Short mmCIF file of C-alpha atoms and ligand atoms in Angstrom, two decimals:
data_model
loop_
_atom_site.label_atom_id
_atom_site.label_comp_id
_atom_site.label_asym_id
_atom_site.label_seq_id
_atom_site.Cartn_x
_atom_site.Cartn_y
_atom_site.Cartn_z
CA MET A 1 0.02 -0.56 -0.17
CA SER A 2 0.76 3.56 -0.64
CA THR A 3 2.66 5.60 2.05
CA ASN A 4 -0.15 8.26 1.32
CA PRO A 5 -3.14 6.48 0.78
CA MET A 6 -5.83 8.17 -0.36
CA ARG A 7 -8.55 9.13 2.26
CA VAL A 8 -11.94 9.24 1.08
CA ALA A 9 -15.57 10.10 3.04
CA VAL A 10 -18.38 8.12 1.89
CA VAL A 11 -21.21 10.59 2.76
CA GLY A 12 -24.72 8.45 3.47
CA LEU A 13 -24.62 4.68 4.44
CA GLY A 14 -27.14 3.09 2.26
CA PHE A 15 -27.67 0.83 0.15
CA VAL A 16 -25.60 2.08 -2.47
CA GLY A 17 -22.72 4.37 0.06
CA LEU A 18 -22.15 1.38 2.55
CA PRO A 19 -20.92 -0.81 0.17
CA LEU A 20 -18.76 2.18 -2.26
CA ALA A 21 -17.22 2.88 0.85
CA LEU A 22 -15.85 -0.98 1.45
CA THR A 23 -15.19 -1.42 -2.43
CA TYR A 24 -12.95 1.89 -1.55
CA ALA A 25 -11.79 0.07 1.57
CA MET A 26 -10.98 -2.59 -0.05
CA LYS A 27 -9.12 -1.32 -2.52
CA GLY A 28 -6.23 -0.28 -0.08
CA ALA A 29 -8.28 3.18 0.55
CA ARG A 30 -8.68 4.60 4.32
CA VAL A 31 -12.06 5.63 4.82
CA ILE A 32 -14.47 7.25 6.13
CA GLY A 33 -18.36 6.39 6.38
CA VAL A 34 -20.65 9.67 7.78
CA ASP A 35 -24.43 8.98 8.06
CA ALA A 36 -27.13 11.49 10.29
CA LEU A 37 -29.06 8.11 11.41
CA PRO A 38 -26.92 7.07 15.12
CA ASN A 39 -28.19 3.62 15.12
CA VAL A 40 -27.17 3.11 11.18
CA VAL A 41 -23.62 3.80 12.40
CA GLU A 42 -23.64 2.26 15.19
CA GLU A 43 -24.82 -0.84 13.68
CA ILE A 44 -22.56 -0.23 10.81
CA ASN A 45 -19.27 0.15 13.58
CA ALA A 46 -20.56 -3.51 15.15
CA GLY A 47 -20.28 -4.90 12.20
CA ARG A 48 -23.75 -5.36 11.31
CA SER A 49 -25.63 -5.14 8.15
CA HIS A 50 -28.60 -6.37 6.30
CA HIS A 51 -27.40 -5.06 2.67
CA LEU A 52 -27.85 -9.05 0.02
CA GLU A 53 -24.55 -8.21 -1.21
CA SER A 54 -22.03 -10.21 -1.91
CA TYR A 55 -17.96 -9.85 -3.65
CA GLU A 56 -15.71 -12.76 -4.24
CA GLY A 57 -17.61 -15.40 -1.79
CA LYS A 58 -18.26 -12.84 0.74
CA THR A 59 -21.63 -11.22 2.09
CA LEU A 60 -21.54 -7.08 2.80
CA PRO A 61 -21.49 -8.23 6.77
CA GLU A 62 -18.56 -10.37 6.26
CA ILE A 63 -16.06 -7.07 4.32
CA LEU A 64 -17.53 -5.14 6.54
CA ARG A 65 -15.91 -6.52 9.76
CA GLU A 66 -12.92 -7.61 7.26
CA GLN A 67 -12.28 -3.42 7.05
CA LEU A 68 -13.10 -2.33 10.54
CA ALA A 69 -10.92 -4.99 11.82
CA ALA A 70 -7.99 -4.18 9.42
CA GLY A 71 -8.70 0.10 10.56
CA ARG A 72 -9.31 1.26 6.75
CA PHE A 73 -12.52 1.91 8.20
CA PHE A 74 -15.18 3.03 10.33
CA ALA A 75 -18.92 5.43 10.48
CA THR A 76 -19.67 8.35 11.88
CA THR A 77 -22.42 11.08 13.29
CA SER A 78 -19.38 13.54 12.36
CA TYR A 79 -18.66 15.90 9.40
CA GLU A 80 -15.78 16.81 11.29
CA GLU A 81 -14.57 13.86 12.44
CA ALA A 82 -14.55 12.93 8.16
CA ALA A 83 -12.75 16.26 7.65
CA ALA A 84 -10.25 14.92 9.72
CA HIS A 85 -10.07 11.71 7.71
CA ALA A 86 -10.49 12.53 4.69
CA ASP A 87 -10.14 15.13 1.93
CA SER A 88 -12.85 13.91 -1.00
CA TYR A 89 -16.23 13.23 0.08
CA ILE A 90 -18.55 11.05 -2.04
CA VAL A 91 -22.38 11.70 -1.39
CA THR A 92 -25.37 8.88 -1.26
CA VAL A 93 -27.58 11.03 0.55
CA GLY A 94 -31.01 10.44 -1.75
CA LEU A 95 -34.07 12.61 -2.41
CA PRO A 96 -37.26 10.50 -0.96
CA VAL A 97 -40.15 11.43 -3.05
CA TYR A 98 -44.00 12.41 -1.16
CA ASN A 99 -46.50 12.99 -3.16
CA GLY A 100 -44.41 13.16 -5.92
CA ASP A 101 -42.47 15.86 -5.14
CA PRO A 102 -39.00 15.35 -4.71
CA ASP A 103 -37.77 16.42 -1.58
CA LEU A 104 -34.13 17.75 -1.43
CA GLY A 105 -34.09 18.75 2.33
CA PRO A 106 -31.79 15.40 3.70
CA LEU A 107 -29.06 16.13 0.63
CA LYS A 108 -29.67 20.13 1.10
CA SER A 109 -28.69 19.81 4.89
CA CYS A 110 -25.14 17.34 3.65
CA ALA A 111 -24.20 20.51 1.33
CA HIS A 112 -24.87 22.79 4.52
CA SER A 113 -22.58 20.26 6.98
CA LEU A 114 -20.26 19.68 4.65
CA GLY A 115 -19.47 22.88 3.48
CA GLY A 116 -18.86 24.10 7.08
CA VAL A 117 -16.28 21.05 7.30
CA LEU A 118 -14.84 20.92 3.59
CA LYS A 119 -11.07 22.87 3.25
CA PRO A 120 -8.55 24.00 0.73
CA GLY A 121 -8.01 21.23 -2.71
CA ASP A 122 -10.66 18.68 -0.93
CA THR A 123 -13.10 16.83 -3.69
CA VAL A 124 -16.39 16.80 -3.59
CA MET A 125 -17.92 14.13 -5.37
CA ILE A 126 -22.46 13.92 -5.90
CA ARG A 127 -23.28 10.22 -6.61
CA SER A 128 -26.96 11.20 -5.78
CA THR A 129 -29.23 10.64 -8.56
CA VAL A 130 -30.81 13.98 -8.67
CA VAL A 131 -33.29 16.64 -10.30
CA PRO A 132 -31.38 18.10 -13.00
CA GLY A 133 -29.85 21.23 -12.32
CA THR A 134 -29.42 20.30 -8.35
CA THR A 135 -25.36 20.02 -8.45
CA GLU A 136 -24.73 23.84 -9.77
CA GLU A 137 -28.07 25.29 -8.58
CA VAL A 138 -28.40 23.63 -4.93
CA ILE A 139 -24.94 22.45 -3.87
CA LEU A 140 -22.76 24.67 -5.43
CA PRO A 141 -24.20 27.77 -3.27
CA ILE A 142 -24.88 26.40 0.38
CA LEU A 143 -21.06 24.64 -0.94
CA GLU A 144 -19.54 27.92 -0.98
CA GLU A 145 -21.43 30.00 1.52
CA ARG A 146 -20.52 28.16 4.59
CA SER A 147 -16.73 27.18 3.61
CA GLY A 148 -16.13 31.20 2.08
CA LEU A 149 -14.43 28.87 -0.74
CA THR A 150 -15.46 28.69 -4.93
CA ALA A 151 -15.72 25.50 -6.06
CA GLY A 152 -13.30 24.47 -9.16
CA LYS A 153 -10.67 26.99 -7.27
CA ASP A 154 -11.01 26.64 -3.59
CA PHE A 155 -12.52 23.08 -4.17
CA TYR A 156 -13.21 20.90 -6.75
CA LEU A 157 -16.69 19.94 -7.65
CA THR A 158 -17.83 17.04 -9.20
CA TYR A 159 -21.58 14.62 -10.41
CA CYS A 160 -20.98 11.07 -11.51
CA SER A 161 -24.72 9.29 -11.36
CA GLU A 162 -24.85 6.14 -9.82
CA ARG A 163 -25.83 2.97 -12.34
CA ILE A 164 -25.33 0.07 -10.13
CA ALA A 165 -28.22 -2.22 -8.99
CA GLU A 166 -28.72 -3.81 -6.14
CA GLY A 167 -27.18 -6.83 -5.44
CA ARG A 168 -24.77 -6.75 -7.88
CA ALA A 169 -23.17 -2.97 -6.41
CA PHE A 170 -19.46 -4.78 -5.42
CA GLU A 171 -18.82 -5.77 -9.08
CA GLU A 172 -20.88 -3.04 -10.53
CA PHE A 173 -18.89 -0.14 -8.55
CA ILE A 174 -15.62 -1.73 -10.42
CA HIS A 175 -17.38 -2.91 -14.47
CA MET A 176 -19.90 -0.28 -14.59
CA PRO A 177 -19.30 2.31 -17.31
CA LEU A 178 -19.80 5.63 -15.46
CA VAL A 179 -19.89 8.98 -17.07
CA LEU A 180 -18.77 12.06 -14.94
CA GLY A 181 -19.29 15.88 -14.94
CA GLY A 182 -17.08 18.80 -13.05
CA VAL A 183 -18.14 22.06 -12.77
CA ASN A 184 -14.79 22.69 -14.10
CA GLU A 185 -11.42 21.30 -16.37
CA GLU A 186 -9.83 20.07 -12.61
CA SER A 187 -13.02 19.15 -11.22
CA ALA A 188 -13.80 17.04 -13.78
CA GLU A 189 -10.00 15.11 -13.35
CA LYS A 190 -10.40 15.33 -9.55
CA GLY A 191 -13.30 13.12 -10.12
CA ARG A 192 -11.69 10.75 -12.79
CA GLU A 193 -9.45 10.19 -10.28
CA LEU A 194 -11.47 9.34 -7.34
CA LEU A 195 -13.16 6.60 -9.21
CA ALA A 196 -10.39 5.34 -10.88
CA PHE A 197 -8.96 4.08 -7.81
CA ILE A 198 -11.69 1.50 -8.02
CA SER A 199 -13.40 1.54 -11.42
CA GLU A 200 -12.02 -0.09 -14.73
CA ALA A 201 -14.70 1.01 -17.02
CA GLU A 202 -15.03 3.72 -19.43
CA VAL A 203 -15.21 7.08 -18.19
CA THR A 204 -17.19 9.50 -20.16
CA LEU A 205 -16.69 13.02 -19.44
CA SER A 206 -19.97 15.52 -20.03
CA ASP A 207 -21.51 18.53 -18.62
CA ILE A 208 -22.72 18.12 -15.35
CA ARG A 209 -26.66 18.91 -16.53
CA VAL A 210 -26.11 15.91 -19.33
CA VAL A 211 -24.93 13.76 -16.36
CA GLU A 212 -27.92 14.35 -13.92
CA THR A 213 -30.43 14.48 -16.59
CA SER A 214 -29.10 11.18 -18.51
CA LYS A 215 -29.21 9.14 -14.84
CA VAL A 216 -32.99 10.27 -14.77
CA ILE A 217 -33.78 9.24 -18.18
CA GLU A 218 -31.73 6.12 -17.79
CA ASN A 219 -34.31 5.36 -15.31
CA ILE A 220 -37.06 6.25 -17.01
CA GLN A 221 -36.96 4.62 -19.96
CA ARG A 222 -37.29 1.75 -18.20
CA ASP A 223 -40.06 2.72 -16.13
CA VAL A 224 -41.70 3.48 -20.12
CA ASN A 225 -39.91 0.16 -21.08
CA ILE A 226 -42.67 -1.85 -18.42
CA ALA A 227 -45.44 0.43 -18.75
CA MET A 228 -45.42 -1.04 -22.36
CA VAL A 229 -45.09 -3.93 -21.60
CA GLN A 230 -47.70 -4.14 -19.12
CA GLU A 231 -50.14 -2.65 -22.24
CA PHE A 232 -48.81 -6.09 -24.38
CA ALA A 233 -49.80 -7.99 -21.15
CA ARG A 234 -53.61 -6.90 -21.19
CA PHE A 235 -53.82 -7.49 -25.26
CA ALA A 236 -51.96 -10.96 -24.45
CA GLU A 237 -53.99 -11.70 -22.21
CA ALA A 238 -57.73 -11.07 -24.06
CA PHE A 239 -56.14 -12.50 -26.86
CA GLY A 240 -55.55 -15.58 -25.16
CA ILE A 241 -52.23 -15.62 -25.53
CA ASP A 242 -49.02 -16.59 -23.75
CA THR A 243 -47.55 -12.57 -22.55
CA PHE A 244 -44.03 -14.08 -21.93
CA GLU A 245 -43.93 -16.38 -24.65
CA LEU A 246 -45.22 -13.01 -26.80
CA ILE A 247 -41.73 -11.06 -24.91
CA LYS A 248 -39.33 -14.09 -25.93
CA VAL A 249 -40.42 -14.05 -29.28
CA ALA A 250 -40.56 -10.25 -29.79
CA ASN A 251 -36.66 -10.23 -28.25
CA THR A 252 -35.78 -12.94 -30.61
CA HIS A 253 -35.29 -9.61 -32.72
CA LYS A 254 -31.84 -8.32 -32.11
CA ARG A 255 -33.10 -4.26 -32.03
CA VAL A 256 -35.92 -5.72 -29.78
CA GLN A 257 -35.45 -5.20 -25.72
CA LEU A 258 -38.77 -5.92 -24.12
CA LEU A 259 -38.45 -5.50 -20.10
CA THR A 260 -41.16 -8.12 -18.26
CA PRO A 261 -44.47 -6.45 -16.61
CA GLY A 262 -44.45 -7.96 -12.70
CA PRO A 263 -46.56 -6.50 -10.01
CA GLY A 264 -46.03 -2.62 -11.17
CA VAL A 265 -42.80 -1.39 -10.67
CA GLY A 266 -40.61 -0.79 -7.34
CA GLY A 267 -38.52 0.58 -5.34
CA TYR A 268 -36.66 3.94 -4.90
CA CYS A 269 -34.84 4.49 -8.51
CA LEU A 270 -37.45 4.44 -11.46
CA PRO A 271 -40.71 5.53 -9.73
CA ASN A 272 -39.01 8.71 -8.65
CA ALA A 273 -37.06 9.42 -11.35
CA LEU A 274 -40.18 10.81 -13.48
CA TYR A 275 -40.70 12.96 -10.47
CA TYR A 276 -36.83 13.93 -10.72
CA LEU A 277 -37.00 15.56 -14.31
CA LEU A 278 -40.60 17.23 -13.77
CA PRO A 279 -39.78 20.13 -11.49
CA LYS A 280 -37.38 20.54 -14.16
CA ALA A 281 -39.31 19.81 -16.78
CA LYS A 282 -41.88 22.50 -15.62
CA GLU A 283 -40.08 24.87 -15.15
CA LEU A 284 -38.92 25.15 -18.83
CA GLY A 285 -41.84 24.82 -19.99
CA VAL A 286 -41.56 20.86 -21.52
CA PRO A 287 -45.02 18.61 -21.37
CA LEU A 288 -43.83 14.34 -20.75
CA THR A 289 -47.07 13.53 -21.42
CA LEU A 290 -46.12 10.31 -22.43
CA LEU A 291 -43.88 9.77 -19.09
CA GLN A 292 -46.43 10.57 -16.95
CA ASN A 293 -49.41 8.12 -19.26
CA ALA A 294 -46.41 5.62 -18.27
CA ARG A 295 -45.60 6.22 -14.75
CA GLN A 296 -49.93 6.59 -14.09
CA ILE A 297 -49.47 2.74 -16.44
CA ASN A 298 -47.13 1.27 -13.96
CA ASP A 299 -49.03 2.45 -10.57
CA GLY A 300 -52.03 1.61 -11.35
CA VAL A 301 -50.78 -2.79 -11.56
CA PRO A 302 -51.79 -3.52 -8.64
CA GLN A 303 -55.28 -2.07 -8.84
CA VAL A 304 -55.38 -4.65 -12.63
CA LEU A 305 -53.93 -7.23 -10.81
CA THR A 306 -56.72 -6.97 -8.05
CA GLU A 307 -59.58 -7.22 -10.28
CA MET A 308 -58.04 -9.90 -12.26
CA LEU A 309 -57.96 -11.61 -9.03
CA GLU A 310 -61.42 -11.13 -8.49
CA ARG A 311 -62.92 -12.14 -11.22
CA ALA A 312 -61.25 -15.46 -11.40
CA LEU A 313 -62.51 -15.62 -7.51
CA ALA A 314 -66.06 -14.72 -9.07
CA GLU A 315 -65.11 -18.03 -11.43
CA VAL A 316 -65.47 -20.36 -8.75
CA GLY A 317 -67.92 -18.76 -6.50
CA LYS A 318 -65.95 -17.14 -4.61
CA THR A 319 -65.08 -13.61 -3.18
CA MET A 320 -62.73 -11.50 -2.17
CA ALA A 321 -63.51 -10.66 0.94
CA GLY A 322 -63.34 -13.47 3.85
CA SER A 323 -60.88 -14.82 0.85
CA ARG A 324 -57.94 -16.27 2.12
CA ILE A 325 -54.78 -14.18 0.29
CA ALA A 326 -51.03 -15.56 0.27
CA VAL A 327 -49.07 -13.29 -1.13
CA LEU A 328 -45.18 -14.62 -1.95
CA GLY A 329 -42.25 -11.78 -1.92
CA LEU A 330 -42.67 -8.41 -0.87
CA ALA A 331 -39.28 -6.81 -2.56
CA MET A 332 -39.02 -3.93 -5.04
CA LYS A 333 -37.82 -6.58 -7.10
CA ASP A 334 -36.67 -9.83 -7.51
CA PHE A 335 -33.89 -11.24 -5.01
CA SER A 336 -33.60 -7.99 -3.09
CA ASN A 337 -34.18 -7.23 0.70
CA ASP A 338 -35.41 -3.63 -0.38
CA ASP A 339 -39.07 -3.59 -0.27
CA ARG A 340 -39.21 0.70 -0.31
CA VAL A 341 -41.73 1.73 -2.74
CA SER A 342 -42.41 -1.55 -3.55
CA PRO A 343 -45.59 -1.74 -5.76
CA VAL A 344 -46.73 -5.22 -3.66
CA HIS A 345 -47.31 -3.39 -0.51
CA GLN A 346 -50.13 -1.70 -2.65
CA LEU A 347 -51.62 -4.68 -4.02
CA ILE A 348 -51.93 -5.99 0.17
CA GLY A 349 -53.47 -2.46 1.00
CA LEU A 350 -56.34 -3.09 -1.91
CA LEU A 351 -56.50 -7.00 -1.34
CA THR A 352 -56.81 -6.61 2.49
CA ALA A 353 -59.19 -3.18 1.75
CA ARG A 354 -61.24 -4.97 -0.09
CA GLY A 355 -62.11 -7.66 2.97
CA ALA A 356 -59.35 -10.47 2.00
CA GLU A 357 -57.22 -11.95 4.46
CA VAL A 358 -53.84 -11.21 3.47
CA SER A 359 -50.48 -13.43 4.83
CA SER A 360 -47.43 -12.81 2.86
CA TYR A 361 -43.88 -14.06 3.48
CA ASP A 362 -41.04 -12.38 2.16
CA PRO A 363 -37.76 -14.22 4.08
CA ALA A 364 -35.33 -11.71 2.27
CA VAL A 365 -37.41 -8.47 3.13
CA PRO A 366 -36.35 -7.75 7.04
CA GLY A 367 -38.55 -4.95 7.85
CA HIS A 368 -41.85 -6.42 10.15
CA TYR A 369 -45.07 -6.13 8.71
CA GLU A 370 -48.40 -7.72 10.73
CA HIS A 371 -49.49 -9.48 7.40
CA LYS A 372 -46.04 -11.40 7.27
CA ALA A 373 -46.04 -14.98 7.46
CA GLU A 374 -42.64 -17.24 9.43
CA SER A 375 -42.84 -20.22 7.01
CA LEU A 376 -43.71 -20.65 3.38
CA SER A 377 -46.66 -23.23 4.71
CA GLN A 378 -47.96 -20.79 7.33
CA ALA A 379 -48.42 -18.12 4.21
CA VAL A 380 -49.94 -20.37 2.16
CA ARG A 381 -52.25 -23.14 4.48
CA GLY A 382 -55.80 -22.98 3.90
CA ALA A 383 -55.30 -20.23 0.78
CA ASP A 384 -57.81 -18.95 -2.00
CA ALA A 385 -55.05 -18.13 -3.90
CA VAL A 386 -51.53 -17.75 -3.71
CA LEU A 387 -50.25 -14.67 -5.54
CA LEU A 388 -46.00 -14.72 -6.66
CA THR A 389 -45.08 -10.65 -6.41
CA ALA A 390 -41.34 -10.99 -6.09
CA VAL A 391 -38.70 -13.78 -6.34
CA GLN A 392 -36.48 -14.97 -3.45
CA GLN A 393 -33.73 -17.62 -3.50
CA ALA A 394 -35.42 -19.38 -0.86
CA PHE A 395 -38.54 -19.42 -3.82
CA THR A 396 -36.23 -20.95 -6.43
CA ALA A 397 -37.31 -24.37 -4.82
CA ILE A 398 -40.50 -24.53 -3.77
CA ASP A 399 -42.13 -27.37 -4.79
CA TRP A 400 -45.76 -25.60 -6.32
CA GLN A 401 -48.16 -28.60 -6.14
CA GLU A 402 -46.82 -29.00 -2.53
CA VAL A 403 -48.03 -25.16 -2.33
CA VAL A 404 -51.63 -26.17 -4.07
CA SER A 405 -52.13 -29.54 -1.72
CA GLN A 406 -51.78 -27.06 1.14
CA MET A 407 -53.91 -24.79 -0.14
CA ALA A 408 -58.23 -24.46 -0.36
CA ASP A 409 -60.38 -26.07 -2.76
CA GLN A 410 -60.65 -24.94 -6.27
CA PRO A 411 -58.10 -22.69 -5.65
CA ILE A 412 -56.29 -20.03 -7.63
CA LEU A 413 -52.02 -19.47 -8.50
CA PHE A 414 -51.12 -15.76 -10.10
CA ASP A 415 -47.70 -15.68 -11.32
CA THR A 416 -46.65 -12.09 -11.70
CA LYS A 417 -43.28 -13.19 -12.50
CA ASN A 418 -43.25 -16.77 -15.04
CA ARG A 419 -41.94 -18.71 -12.60
CA ILE A 420 -45.03 -21.28 -11.91
CA PRO A 421 -43.85 -24.35 -14.29
CA ARG A 422 -46.93 -24.43 -16.94
CA GLU A 423 -47.43 -28.12 -16.00
CA LEU A 424 -49.73 -26.70 -13.01
CA ASP A 425 -52.03 -25.41 -15.14
CA LYS A 426 -53.73 -28.88 -15.55
CA LEU A 427 -54.14 -29.29 -12.19
CA VAL A 428 -55.33 -25.58 -11.11
CA ARG A 429 -56.15 -22.56 -12.47
CA VAL A 430 -53.02 -20.02 -13.15
CA LEU A 431 -53.03 -16.55 -13.84
CA ARG A 432 -49.83 -15.20 -15.75
CA VAL A 433 -49.27 -11.37 -16.50
N1 NAD B 501 -30.70 1.66 -4.19
C1 NAD B 501 -29.63 1.47 -5.67
O1 NAD B 501 -29.57 0.57 -5.98
C2 NAD B 501 -29.10 2.76 -6.27
C3 NAD B 501 -29.07 2.70 -7.30
C4 NAD B 501 -28.41 3.53 -8.41
C5 NAD B 501 -28.46 5.57 -8.14
N2 NAD B 501 -29.71 5.27 -6.52
C6 NAD B 501 -29.22 6.70 -5.96
O2 NAD B 501 -28.79 6.78 -4.42
C7 NAD B 501 -28.88 7.57 -4.13
C8 NAD B 501 -29.04 6.39 -2.74
O3 NAD B 501 -29.67 5.89 -2.62
P1 NAD B 501 -30.00 4.77 -1.01
O4 NAD B 501 -30.70 3.46 -1.95
O5 NAD B 501 -28.62 4.55 -1.07
O6 NAD B 501 -30.81 5.34 0.13
P2 NAD B 501 -31.16 5.10 1.53
O7 NAD B 501 -31.92 5.44 1.76
O8 NAD B 501 -30.28 3.43 1.92
O9 NAD B 501 -28.90 5.93 1.91
C9 NAD B 501 -28.78 7.23 2.16
C10 NAD B 501 -28.78 7.46 3.34
O10 NAD B 501 -28.16 9.12 4.11
C11 NAD B 501 -28.06 8.92 5.11
N3 NAD B 501 -28.90 10.44 4.41
C12 NAD B 501 -29.53 11.16 5.25
N4 NAD B 501 -29.61 12.58 4.74
C13 NAD B 501 -28.14 12.75 5.89
C14 NAD B 501 -27.18 13.26 5.56
N5 NAD B 501 -27.59 14.65 5.55
N6 NAD B 501 -25.93 13.40 5.93
C15 NAD B 501 -25.48 12.27 6.18
N7 NAD B 501 -26.25 10.93 5.70
C16 NAD B 501 -27.70 11.35 5.39
C17 NAD B 501 -29.50 8.48 5.87
O11 NAD B 501 -29.55 8.45 6.65
C18 NAD B 501 -29.35 7.15 4.50
O12 NAD B 501 -28.81 6.06 5.35
C19 NAD B 501 -29.66 8.18 -4.65
O13 NAD B 501 -29.73 8.78 -4.66
C20 NAD B 501 -30.40 6.79 -4.97
O14 NAD B 501 -31.24 7.36 -6.13
C21 NAD B 501 -29.70 4.18 -5.59
#
């Protein structure tokens, strides 16, 4: 290791920040993690984390404990303490969305704290997904005002979008192509050096506003693709053809890349992306009709699924009210422990509001919910319908015939993930979207 190691502070120790901090530490940097929540910091310093990431055969908590023991990483709530140990800051504090409005509060508060401890020569890299324009219009003025320093001259300010997918974070920090902007050339160069410490991927340099906007539209194109596929799925159902077969066949065309429909679009990234673009688009007077329609379609999927299930129950003389419904998978996507903005919660809310007795099962999601069962058999026993809404490792070996044998008479399976074997169609009613 060099006698003068890279000293970096990662601000925000969530799904992105913690594995990012550990990646720097694994590469030999001295890393300090900063989070506003004392309990998050306490858990991390005790070597505990619920994150499901892994790298080269080691789980994230194992990597965390190794790096803590090696003295290359620790966490704090104190920006002052971070400043004593770092000359580069990577910010991963997010913008939550409430009722369609992005809340810049946490990011502004972070900039405020960071501005109070910045030293001449420091580098600040923003990796949060933001409303386009945020780095230069919001963060830069706060940092300059609080520090009395000038961006691009006394300190360096750069934006690099974060493109990792949860579950593949360590690998993608190293190999995912990056895009980077700086408030000036020197800032971009400092940003490039900071990235090169862990990344082996190509870095495309561009204007900060382009990089910020690109990140948001990269997410929106997936949201729109999925909304389009939802409409194809409705068509396929009405036409009596298999949606998943239809997508598979269309995707044999080299220039077609349809995603799969699922129970709606969840997580922190895709549903929020439109709400990051909208404020800027409104300010500029640009209509986003297609994108807003797509979001509305995706938001409406749990309602569509509820109605499909209601019709299927009616066909066997049952009503939603009083039916027992098991929901397998609470996560916002397959093999994830993250159920933030998961459409499955909305679905469960709709089923419950119609009088169903819902029992859910997801061994990967740590959250406690009243409807959550302890085991698969506890969830499915006596169920009138079982919905598969997210795949987890524990679900890959499910014996569906065994599941059916534990359910009520005239059971219904509802597969939103194309995982239930087609042979089951001969035994029971299987809905697929
Ligand atoms: N989760 C993903 O897969 C993913 C992928 C790409 C990009 N992103 C983007 O990365 C950013 C972070 O996402 P995440 O999923 O890690 O979020 P997260 O909520 O898991 O983590 C953010 C952390 O920041 C902390 N925080 C909030 N305010 C703070 C402050 N003022 N000072 C210090 N810490 C503060 C929170 O306590 C939290 O632990 C977001 O902008 C998100 O859109 C996320």
